[in-house]
Amino acid sequence: MFSIIRSLWLTFLHMFHKRVTIEYPEEKAPLPPRWRGRIILSRDPDGMERCVGCYLCAAACPVDCIALQATEDENGRRYPEFFRINFSRCIFCGYCEDACPTYAIQLIPDFEMGEYDRQNLVYEKEDLLIAGQGKYHGYNYYREAGVDVGVKGKGEGENEDKPVDVRTLMP
Amino acid sequence: MNETLKLTLIAIGILLALLTIAAGLIWVERRMLAAWQDRYGPNRVGPFGILQVVADMIKMFFKEDWIPPFADKSVFILAPAIVMVTILLSFVIIPFAPGILVADINIGLLFFLAMSSLGAYSVVLGGWASNNKYSLLGAVRGAAQMISYEVFMGLSVMGVVIMAGSFNMTDIVLAQKNVWFFIPQFLGFVIFFIAGIAETHRLPFDIPEAESELIAGYHSEYSGMKFGMFFVGEYLGITLISALITTLFFGGWLGFGFLPPVVWFLIKMFAFILFFILLRASLPRPRYDQLMSFGWKILLPLSLLNLLVTGALVLYFT
Amino acid sequence: MEILFYIAGILAILSTVIVIASKNAIHALLYLIVSLLSVSLIFFILGAPFIAALEVIIFAGAIMVLFVFVIMMLDIDTSNSKKEYDFLNPKIWIGPSIIALILGAEMVYVLFSEGYHPLPHQSISPAMVGKLMFAKYALVVDLAGFLLTAGIVGAYHLGQKEKKIFHRYLNNKNENS
């Protein structure tokens, strides 16, 4: 009996508490920087595409929403010919970002992707590719390691030794 | 002829006012529930969201009014009409202020009890005609709950009737000139309030429509405006019980002078409506057998005791 | 007022006939409510509003119990109405209806032979009913009370279940003590 009256009173007091609702369209909820939202493709500091078309993201994707086709330019640099993400399937798990060896594919804190037409949720490379570097600044895969694709010469990378001339390597 | 015209106007005015109040309560309830749960509630449509009711009504009118092919069609249509008709008819006896009432019949209270026992049929018929097991379970529960709580409801107001010496609502209000009946009849007031919650099957006693067990209970199969009638009927029921508590225990239109009588009545009535909503916000639903044993083992003896003591005291002092 | 009385009377008779003839049990019960409501209206017109209200309160509850019984025992399907249809063959109803007709004719004769009675204009208040019940007919009311109490006690006794203990240890202990 007393507990009923007490719970009535406590509920009544909640009228004077602060509201927890965030009134969304006017006031945006603060999203943490590592929030897994819309997927983007980033560029390296030189403004080139980071993606090397390794298909690891497509393999990691549990719902198979990523489709791409790798190709090479005249220097032998690999890049995706097309890169397609079907956001009506995407579950924003972030596995693609984990799988990516070049920090190319990233999930950013943005969720406002509503569309009236379902087909509009299929994002092509033009829609995915951004001008900047996303969350990881200053990283350039081809500068750190890898083959000569016109970004740097052999052995000119950071933390990379000059190539050894095998013919002089004699005892 | 002039008298008839005046009566008709009063009747139509009360009807329109009641329907407006009942529809507005949908908004009030959602806002108040939100306030007690640290939310805002509907605040988009119109100032403070007050036009939410209009939006809901438009939605309900344009929804498909589906009658299930396995239902008993005539009874299915009849059931939501019963709830509206009985509750609106019950308002006939309530004196909102001196002169503002539809019918001053001298068996007013009994008329309300009669209408409320007829109102139980809407639950049973609606549930049965839906021909759906959850609806049927809700209907059977509703029948048991409403029949049993009607008993205490009738018995608990008998104390008031003894003290006022009349079934007429106007006489009951006038008998509270010196002291409002909730002081001498506190037990009767509590029992009537609990029975009133059960009678309108509001939370925490919404066992016929317990959504966690029975989907929506007796109105699972209803849609469109037929559901709307059950929905508005529920709010009309709250208004009715609040108006009755005001009339029977809290002196009806009697107030402290500086406001017109109707305003006093409405203030008291809305206080009880808000209390109904507060109950919904704070209390959990009892189990079905707990409800029944609470009624028959606690409320029935208490209301009989209340009746007995009141009768004895009234006899002793007169 | 008189025309209202006749309308209510005709409604009462018609709905009662439908109660008997209806194939669907729930529909029959619905017409029973209509019949009781019209009887209540007749009481009201005759100047007994208290009895009219009690008629609705008590019988509405009573029919509700019938409803619950019907719901528990019958389905909504057509097999029952087929069974009901068999009850309606002439062999079964012709005897009772002849007897009822004779009774009805007698009643009509008695009513009209006494001469014309206008409707009373005096209303009977609840207090008068109470005085009549608890002064003149006190014994009858008490007897009815005894009967109902006996019914309640009997129903409680029949409905009471012996508490069964299903746990074997507790059961043994119960037998030993």
XYZ file of C-alpha atoms in Angstrom:
666
model
C 0.000 0.000 0.000
C 2.732 2.438 1.036
C 4.944 1.358 -1.838
C 2.156 2.128 -4.316
C 1.762 5.664 -2.990
C 5.543 6.084 -2.929
C 5.885 5.014 -6.557
C 3.064 7.366 -7.532
C 4.871 10.229 -5.803
C 8.228 9.363 -7.345
C 6.694 9.214 -10.798
C 5.038 12.546 -10.167
C 8.376 14.104 -9.247
C 9.744 13.101 -12.632
C 7.637 15.880 -14.108
C 10.274 18.339 -12.882
C 13.271 16.397 -14.096
C 15.312 17.311 -17.130
C 14.079 15.787 -20.375
C 16.386 13.256 -21.945
C 14.931 13.624 -25.429
C 17.142 15.224 -28.090
C 14.828 17.050 -30.493
C 16.500 15.662 -33.538
C 16.125 17.780 -36.649
C 16.829 20.997 -34.752
C 19.347 19.565 -32.348
C 21.744 16.878 -33.534
C 22.873 14.144 -31.237
C 26.642 14.339 -30.572
C 28.266 11.452 -32.414
C 31.632 10.062 -31.291
C 34.417 10.376 -33.896
C 34.646 6.642 -34.378
C 30.890 6.249 -34.943
C 30.233 3.710 -37.663
C 28.072 5.510 -40.147
C 28.197 6.200 -43.865
C 31.096 4.543 -45.712
C 33.518 6.687 -47.733
C 36.596 6.112 -49.824
C 39.456 8.437 -48.858
C 42.410 9.835 -50.791
C 46.059 9.941 -49.784
C 47.855 13.241 -49.062
C 48.792 13.528 -52.722
C 45.133 13.481 -53.724
C 45.234 10.060 -55.271
C 42.869 7.215 -54.429
C 44.016 5.131 -51.533
C 42.112 2.066 -52.619
C 44.275 -0.550 -54.269
C 41.425 -2.843 -55.236
C 42.499 -5.762 -53.069
C 38.900 -7.052 -52.555
C 39.517 -7.605 -48.834
C 36.608 -5.363 -47.913
C 34.291 -7.239 -50.247
C 35.483 -10.511 -48.754
C 35.045 -9.274 -45.182
C 31.577 -7.881 -45.763
C 29.085 -10.221 -44.027
C 26.156 -9.060 -46.146
C 28.015 -8.839 -49.453
C 27.073 -5.250 -50.100
C 30.445 -4.185 -51.562
C 31.250 -4.800 -55.224
C 34.387 -3.573 -56.991
C 36.577 -4.286 -59.940
C 40.332 -3.625 -59.731
C 42.321 -2.256 -62.651
C 45.730 -0.622 -63.234
C 46.762 2.687 -64.685
C 49.721 3.192 -67.070
C 52.193 3.249 -64.118
C 50.917 -0.071 -62.823
C 49.115 1.545 -59.865
C 46.063 -0.477 -58.913
C 42.788 1.296 -58.396
C 39.124 0.232 -58.510
C 37.484 0.568 -61.908
C 34.144 0.753 -60.179
C 33.338 0.603 -56.493
C 29.764 0.053 -55.512
C 28.230 -0.151 -52.023
C 24.595 -1.075 -51.624
C 23.615 0.815 -48.471
C 20.217 -0.808 -48.338
C 22.103 -3.980 -47.432
C 24.921 -2.515 -45.408
C 24.725 -3.215 -41.682
C 27.484 -0.746 -40.731
C 29.511 -3.415 -38.978
C 32.838 -1.810 -39.858
C 34.526 -5.054 -40.936
C 35.489 -3.499 -44.263
C 37.340 -0.732 -42.470
C 39.140 -3.298 -40.327
C 40.066 -5.351 -43.350
C 41.365 -2.471 -45.459
C 45.206 -2.504 -45.620
C 45.463 1.071 -46.939
C 42.947 2.988 -44.772
C 41.003 3.637 -47.957
C 37.536 2.569 -46.845
C 36.339 4.321 -43.713
C 33.125 4.683 -41.749
C 32.342 8.233 -40.740
C 29.898 9.677 -38.192
C 27.004 10.409 -40.516
C 23.723 8.524 -40.628
C 21.373 10.857 -42.494
C 21.056 8.857 -45.681
C 17.291 8.704 -46.138
C 16.036 8.213 -49.698
C 12.619 7.935 -51.274
C 13.851 5.582 -53.966
C 15.561 2.413 -52.883
C 17.809 2.392 -55.935
C 19.335 5.668 -54.776
C 20.902 3.826 -51.862
C 23.339 2.110 -54.221
C 26.371 4.402 -54.027
C 28.855 4.426 -56.888
C 32.522 5.393 -56.638
C 31.769 9.039 -57.420
C 29.406 9.117 -54.444
C 31.806 7.351 -52.121
C 35.069 9.072 -52.947
C 35.829 12.144 -50.857
C 38.443 14.801 -51.489
C 40.199 14.460 -48.125
C 41.997 11.842 -46.122
C 39.259 10.870 -43.698
C 40.293 9.784 -40.231
C 43.937 8.948 -40.928
C 45.977 11.925 -41.992
C 49.321 11.817 -43.703
C 49.257 8.177 -44.545
C 50.213 7.210 -48.052
C 50.399 3.514 -48.703
C 52.662 3.780 -51.742
C 55.087 6.006 -49.832
C 55.448 3.527 -46.995
C 55.978 0.443 -49.008
C 55.269 -1.219 -52.262
C 56.218 -1.140 -55.830
C 57.106 1.823 -58.012
C 53.903 3.109 -59.487
C 55.031 6.639 -60.140
C 54.662 7.818 -56.569
C 58.214 7.212 -55.531
C 61.238 5.445 -56.848
C 62.490 2.113 -55.620
C 63.853 2.358 -52.116
C 62.831 5.976 -51.663
C 60.031 5.255 -49.225
C 60.022 6.177 -45.543
C 61.834 3.613 -43.406
C 62.903 1.848 -46.535
C 66.492 0.903 -47.429
C 67.944 1.456 -50.849
C 67.548 -1.580 -53.066
C 70.466 -3.938 -52.838
C 72.362 -4.565 -56.048
C 72.487 -8.345 -56.043
C 75.465 -8.383 -58.421
C 77.684 -6.587 -55.885
C 76.553 -8.700 -53.030
C 79.451 -11.112 -53.195
C 81.625 -12.365 -50.368
C -41.127 25.050 -26.825
C -38.519 27.462 -25.484
C -37.736 25.064 -22.647
C -37.319 22.160 -25.060
C -35.015 24.212 -27.262
C -32.876 25.151 -24.253
C -32.652 21.509 -23.156
C -31.698 20.388 -26.649
C -29.008 23.034 -26.837
C -27.605 21.991 -23.459
C -27.616 18.343 -24.512
C -25.838 19.058 -27.791
C -23.395 21.383 -26.048
C -22.503 18.758 -23.448
C -22.138 16.117 -26.148
C -19.778 18.250 -28.208
C -17.812 19.341 -25.155
C -17.413 15.740 -24.040
C -16.235 14.519 -27.412
C -13.747 17.389 -27.556
C -12.504 16.614 -24.056
C -12.198 12.914 -24.858
C -10.273 13.599 -28.044
C -8.113 16.184 -26.320
C -7.337 13.670 -23.598
C -5.499 11.558 -26.137
C -3.047 14.419 -26.466
C -3.070 15.228 -22.741
C -2.349 11.643 -21.846
C 0.554 11.353 -24.246
C 2.070 14.628 -23.093
C 1.638 13.853 -19.401
C 2.963 10.300 -19.728
C 5.959 11.772 -21.521
C 6.430 14.341 -18.767
C 6.467 11.593 -16.157
C 8.928 9.575 -18.175
C 11.356 12.448 -18.858
C 10.295 12.793 -22.483
C 8.517 15.503 -24.479
C 5.677 13.618 -26.122
C 3.998 14.797 -29.313
C 5.083 18.424 -29.820
C 5.338 18.800 -33.582
C 1.827 19.242 -34.946
C 0.626 22.693 -34.081
C 1.498 24.642 -30.913
C 2.684 22.162 -28.238
C 1.529 19.366 -30.525
C -2.104 20.018 -29.750
C -3.167 19.336 -33.332
C -1.835 15.788 -32.961
C -5.414 14.792 -32.175
C -6.600 16.144 -35.510
C -3.803 14.327 -37.296
C -4.677 11.091 -35.512
C -8.342 11.499 -36.370
C -7.579 12.081 -40.050
C -5.343 9.032 -40.033
C -8.027 6.917 -38.415
C -10.723 8.037 -40.826
C -8.629 7.192 -43.842
C -7.427 3.838 -42.615
C -8.957 0.727 -44.067
C -11.898 -0.312 -41.936
C -11.334 -4.019 -42.148
C -13.831 -6.600 -40.994
C -12.192 -10.002 -40.728
C -13.889 -12.614 -42.923
C -14.059 -15.018 -39.973
C -15.825 -12.496 -37.738
C -19.497 -12.334 -36.856
C -20.151 -9.236 -38.892
C -23.234 -7.696 -37.252
C -21.990 -8.172 -33.698
C -18.545 -6.970 -34.738
C -20.022 -3.676 -35.893
C -22.353 -3.393 -32.916
C -19.698 -3.751 -30.206
C -17.837 -0.425 -30.572
C -21.148 1.414 -30.866
C -22.246 0.034 -27.487
C -19.284 1.482 -25.649
C -19.858 4.962 -27.044
C -23.616 4.916 -26.531
C -23.569 3.643 -22.953
C -20.875 6.007 -21.780
C -22.400 9.026 -23.501
C -25.787 8.112 -22.036
C -24.234 7.904 -18.584
C -23.225 11.563 -18.863
C -26.913 12.442 -19.032
C -27.196 12.313 -15.245
C -24.112 14.333 -14.357
C -24.833 17.882 -13.142
C -21.956 20.013 -14.379
C -23.400 23.090 -12.742
C -26.842 24.172 -11.532
C -28.952 24.129 -14.682
C -26.351 22.498 -16.892
C -27.480 18.913 -16.954
C -29.495 16.909 -19.422
C -31.876 14.899 -17.277
C -32.571 15.350 -13.588
C -33.948 11.860 -12.982
C -34.341 10.730 -9.409
C -32.615 7.399 -9.977
C -29.535 9.061 -11.470
C -26.922 6.899 -9.824
C -28.764 3.700 -10.658
C -28.987 4.819 -14.254
C -25.212 5.121 -14.329
C -24.808 1.649 -12.837
C -27.230 0.242 -15.397
C -25.357 1.866 -18.258
C -21.996 0.687 -16.986
C -23.236 -2.890 -16.744
C -24.465 -2.611 -20.331
C -21.116 -1.136 -21.296
C -19.424 -4.386 -20.296
C -21.104 -5.968 -23.302
C -19.001 -4.019 -25.749
C -15.895 -5.779 -24.470
C -17.477 -9.217 -24.496
C -19.210 -8.836 -27.851
C -16.199 -7.245 -29.494
C -13.941 -9.997 -28.288
C -16.321 -12.771 -29.186
C -17.215 -11.440 -32.623
C -13.553 -11.087 -33.593
C -13.328 -14.892 -33.438
C -9.701 -14.736 -32.438
C -8.289 -16.523 -29.450
C -6.571 -13.498 -27.935
C -9.683 -11.376 -28.370
C -11.770 -14.095 -26.800
C -9.445 -14.398 -23.813
C -9.608 -10.641 -23.418
C -13.386 -10.735 -23.633
C -13.751 -13.428 -20.986
C -11.360 -11.600 -18.684
C -13.197 -8.364 -19.333
C -16.541 -9.969 -18.520
C -15.297 -11.401 -15.243
C -13.511 -8.214 -14.246
C -16.355 -5.869 -15.051
C -19.088 -7.983 -13.474
C -17.164 -8.373 -10.240
C -16.015 -4.768 -9.943
C -19.515 -3.509 -10.660
C -20.588 -5.130 -7.408
C -18.181 -3.071 -5.308
C -18.799 -0.008 -7.379
C -22.517 -0.185 -6.574
C -21.902 -0.992 -2.916
C -19.291 1.714 -2.401
C -21.579 4.527 -3.549
C -24.406 3.294 -1.331
C -22.741 5.060 1.587
C -23.055 8.321 -0.313
C -26.661 7.508 -1.129
C -27.408 6.847 2.550
C -25.836 10.145 3.598
C -27.546 12.161 0.874
C -30.805 10.250 1.149
C -31.318 10.224 -2.594
C -30.161 8.676 -5.855
C -30.532 12.029 -7.550
C -27.174 13.526 -8.473
C -28.251 17.123 -7.864
C -29.461 16.195 -4.381
C -26.181 14.412 -3.707
C -24.211 17.516 -4.648
C -26.441 19.767 -2.558
C -26.065 17.420 0.425
C -22.313 18.193 0.368
C -22.820 21.870 1.177
C -21.169 21.531 4.594
C -18.647 18.785 4.108
C -17.591 16.996 0.947
C -18.353 13.302 1.135
C -14.786 12.122 0.639
C -14.098 12.902 4.303
C -16.859 10.851 5.924
C -16.865 8.359 3.048
C -13.120 8.009 2.499
C -13.273 4.210 2.270
C -16.144 4.430 -0.185
C -14.179 6.944 -2.245
C -11.112 4.696 -2.463
C -13.171 1.646 -3.366
C -15.146 3.569 -5.951
C -11.953 4.872 -7.482
C -10.378 1.419 -7.730
C -13.591 -0.056 -9.109
C -13.761 2.840 -11.552
C -10.309 2.025 -12.883
C -11.308 -1.595 -13.308
C -14.600 -0.603 -14.904
C -12.918 1.530 -17.557
C -10.214 -1.172 -17.839
C -7.492 1.413 -17.597
C -4.000 0.643 -16.477
C -3.061 -0.842 -14.059
C -6.242 -2.910 -14.457
C -6.168 -3.169 -18.256
C -6.274 -6.923 -18.079
C -8.791 -7.396 -20.963
C -6.331 -5.679 -23.309
C -3.020 -6.536 -21.659
C -0.788 -5.914 -24.622
C 2.122 -7.968 -23.367
C -0.056 -11.066 -23.124
C -3.017 -10.596 -25.455
C -1.738 -8.272 -28.205
C -4.580 -5.755 -27.831
C -7.093 -8.052 -26.160
C -10.659 -7.655 -27.241
C -9.933 -5.051 -29.914
C -7.075 -6.875 -31.640
C -9.049 -7.223 -34.852
C -10.441 -3.709 -34.956
C -9.114 -1.037 -37.254
C -10.080 2.340 -38.595
C -12.918 4.228 -36.984
C -14.267 1.180 -35.154
C -11.013 1.034 -33.247
C -11.260 4.783 -32.878
C -14.585 4.350 -31.102
C -13.057 1.941 -28.587
C -10.192 4.366 -28.200
C -12.319 7.456 -27.629
C -14.679 5.331 -25.525
C -11.821 4.626 -23.139
C -11.138 8.330 -22.682
C -14.844 9.056 -22.331
C -14.871 6.380 -19.634
C -12.059 8.121 -17.762
C -13.910 11.415 -18.033
C -17.100 9.758 -16.800
C -15.488 8.159 -13.766
C -13.678 11.398 -12.919
C -16.894 13.386 -13.267
C -18.697 10.879 -11.044
C -16.014 10.987 -8.364
C -16.221 14.766 -8.462
C -19.995 14.689 -8.146
C -20.255 11.968 -5.532
C -17.308 12.651 -3.269
C -15.872 16.080 -4.029
C -18.901 18.315 -4.007
C -19.545 18.579 -7.734
C -19.792 22.196 -8.733
C -19.454 23.489 -5.168
C -16.398 25.648 -4.768
C -15.096 28.681 -2.949
C -16.978 31.373 -4.740
C -14.554 33.330 -6.896
C -14.956 31.065 -9.936
C -18.144 30.014 -11.735
C -19.480 26.566 -10.701
C -18.721 24.923 -14.054
C -15.068 25.870 -13.728
C -14.896 24.320 -10.275
C -16.398 21.127 -11.638
C -13.963 21.006 -14.530
C -10.943 21.692 -12.298
C -11.832 18.798 -10.000
C -12.619 16.528 -12.933
C -9.301 17.229 -14.649
C -7.426 16.626 -11.422
C -8.843 13.119 -11.340
C -8.187 12.567 -15.030
C -4.552 13.491 -14.425
C -4.468 11.089 -11.503
C -5.718 8.334 -13.823
C -2.829 9.088 -16.151
C -0.355 9.181 -13.270
C -1.552 5.726 -12.251
C -0.853 4.529 -15.762
C 2.610 6.016 -15.660
C 3.659 4.486 -12.368
C 1.967 1.202 -11.537
C 2.532 -2.261 -13.018
C -0.318 -4.518 -14.059
C -1.405 -7.124 -11.491
C -1.936 -10.703 -12.512
C -5.494 -11.700 -13.393
C -6.057 -13.882 -10.325
C -4.528 -11.190 -8.112
C -7.067 -8.725 -9.466
C -9.977 -11.049 -8.784
C -8.894 -12.066 -5.304
C -8.129 -8.433 -4.430
C -11.665 -7.572 -5.465
C -13.552 -10.353 -3.789
C -11.438 -10.821 -0.679
C -10.542 -7.229 0.186
C -12.778 -4.738 -1.591
C -16.071 -6.582 -1.125
C -15.781 -6.996 2.676
C -14.499 -3.424 2.988
C -17.367 -1.974 1.000
C -19.899 -4.022 2.971
C -18.303 -2.795 6.192
C -18.408 0.778 4.922
C -22.083 0.406 4.060
C -22.877 -1.119 7.448
C -21.026 1.501 9.491
C -22.436 4.381 7.476
C -25.963 3.060 7.844
C -25.536 2.538 11.583
C -24.069 5.997 12.142
C -26.760 7.695 10.075
C -29.444 5.843 12.024
C -27.788 6.737 15.336
C -27.500 10.453 14.628
C -30.991 10.977 13.198
C -46.664 8.114 -23.297
C -49.155 5.422 -24.177
C -47.748 4.984 -27.682
C -44.293 4.505 -26.141
C -45.711 1.793 -23.941
C -47.137 -0.084 -26.891
C -43.956 0.270 -28.923
C -41.910 -1.058 -26.009
C -44.374 -3.908 -25.508
C -44.289 -4.941 -29.157
C -40.487 -4.738 -29.150
C -40.339 -6.918 -26.060
C -42.565 -9.573 -27.627
C -40.768 -9.506 -30.976
C -37.303 -9.737 -29.500
C -38.336 -12.546 -27.189
C -39.687 -14.468 -30.181
C -36.340 -13.976 -31.914
C -34.550 -15.206 -28.794
C -36.422 -18.476 -29.121
C -36.132 -18.764 -32.889
C -32.567 -17.573 -33.382
C -30.061 -20.128 -34.580
C -27.021 -18.417 -33.184
C -26.792 -18.559 -29.409
C -24.982 -15.226 -29.046
C -27.492 -13.459 -31.281
C -30.285 -14.969 -29.196
C -28.677 -13.580 -26.053
C -28.355 -10.176 -27.683
C -32.068 -10.161 -28.412
C -32.667 -11.230 -24.828
C -30.915 -8.044 -23.736
C -33.097 -6.016 -26.091
C -36.160 -7.707 -24.658
C -35.079 -6.910 -21.102
C -34.344 -3.331 -22.041
C -37.849 -2.929 -23.442
C -39.343 -4.503 -20.332
C -37.308 -2.020 -18.321
C -38.733 0.782 -20.439
C -42.228 -0.525 -19.744
C -41.504 -0.393 -16.012
C -40.264 3.160 -16.439
C -43.399 4.217 -18.274
C -45.546 2.560 -15.622
C -43.905 4.821 -13.027
C -41.381 2.490 -11.420
C -37.973 3.897 -12.380
C -36.211 2.108 -9.537
C -37.347 -1.303 -10.750
C -36.479 -0.285 -14.320
C -32.902 0.526 -13.354
C -32.554 -2.617 -11.254
C -33.870 -4.674 -14.155
C -31.044 -3.473 -16.347
C -28.345 -3.693 -13.682
C -29.189 -7.178 -12.470
C -30.222 -8.803 -15.713
C -27.373 -7.302 -17.660
C -25.012 -8.979 -15.246
C -26.982 -12.222 -15.343
C -26.997 -12.393 -19.126
C -23.320 -11.629 -19.124
C -22.783 -14.855 -17.190
C -24.855 -16.679 -19.805
C -22.618 -15.117 -22.433
C -19.544 -16.482 -20.757
C -21.130 -19.921 -20.650
C -22.038 -19.788 -24.315
C -18.564 -18.581 -25.242
C -16.994 -21.394 -23.284
C -19.235 -24.102 -24.684
C -19.946 -23.163 -28.278
C -17.831 -22.236 -31.253
C -18.714 -19.689 -33.865
C -18.934 -22.365 -36.560
C -22.053 -23.539 -38.370
C -22.469 -26.981 -36.833
C -24.387 -25.615 -33.866
C -26.751 -23.603 -35.961
C -27.458 -26.746 -37.948
C -28.318 -28.511 -34.738
C -30.527 -25.599 -33.825
C -32.205 -25.877 -37.179
C -33.331 -29.394 -36.296
C -35.130 -28.043 -33.242
C -37.286 -25.924 -35.492
C -39.153 -28.683 -37.301
C -42.921 -28.462 -36.850
C -43.261 -31.686 -34.890
C -41.379 -30.239 -31.980
C -42.751 -26.749 -31.748
C -46.375 -27.195 -32.755
C -47.555 -28.587 -29.394
C -45.987 -25.939 -27.140
C -47.050 -23.155 -29.454
C -50.715 -24.240 -29.374
C -50.610 -24.261 -25.579
C -48.909 -20.856 -25.556
C -51.545 -19.505 -27.945
C -54.335 -20.646 -25.632
C -52.621 -18.971 -22.690
C -52.070 -15.817 -24.713
C -55.695 -15.695 -25.762
C -56.797 -16.116 -22.133
C -54.505 -13.292 -21.081
C -55.826 -10.968 -23.770
C -59.414 -11.824 -22.769
C -58.708 -11.133 -19.100
C -56.986 -7.867 -19.912
C -59.813 -6.513 -22.009
C -62.701 -7.849 -19.962
C -61.594 -5.837 -16.929
C -62.095 -2.651 -18.829
C -59.720 0.119 -19.786
C -56.978 1.135 -17.351
C -55.135 4.361 -18.018
C -51.424 4.483 -17.224
C -50.753 5.570 -13.657
C -49.312 9.012 -13.213
C -47.777 8.399 -9.828
C -44.083 7.575 -9.733
C -42.770 5.068 -7.215
C -39.599 6.280 -5.550
C -36.774 4.041 -4.372
C -37.660 4.846 -0.779
C -41.163 3.444 -1.253
C -39.764 0.253 -2.734
C -37.361 -0.018 0.178
C -40.091 0.487 2.757
C -42.262 -2.118 1.062
C -39.403 -4.620 0.857
C -38.024 -4.239 4.363
C -41.297 -3.694 6.223
C -44.176 -5.495 4.573
C -42.228 -8.197 2.761
C -39.262 -8.434 5.134
C -39.709 -12.149 5.633
C -39.697 -12.845 1.895
C -36.564 -10.744 1.412
C -34.855 -12.611 4.250
C -35.817 -15.944 2.753
C -34.470 -14.903 -0.634
C -31.280 -13.814 1.108
C -30.941 -17.216 2.773
C -31.463 -18.925 -0.555
C -28.787 -16.848 -2.245
C -26.349 -17.374 0.640
C -26.920 -21.123 0.390
C -26.232 -20.870 -3.337
C -22.989 -18.952 -2.810
C -21.763 -21.344 -0.123
C -22.653 -24.313 -2.297
C -20.878 -22.865 -5.301
C -17.826 -22.142 -3.182
C -17.844 -25.696 -1.883
C -18.155 -27.179 -5.357
C -15.487 -24.909 -6.759
C -13.037 -25.541 -3.957
C -10.084 -27.691 -4.916
C -8.051 -29.704 -2.495
C -4.539 -28.394 -2.465
C -2.408 -30.896 -4.316
C 1.267 -31.204 -3.508
C 3.181 -32.690 -6.374
C 6.563 -32.943 -4.722
C 7.174 -36.481 -3.512
C 8.927 -35.574 -0.226
C 6.291 -33.092 0.759
C 3.655 -35.600 -0.222
C 5.102 -38.278 2.082
C 5.327 -35.834 4.917
C 1.720 -34.929 4.331
C 0.629 -38.547 4.526
C 2.604 -39.201 7.686
C 1.241 -36.324 9.667
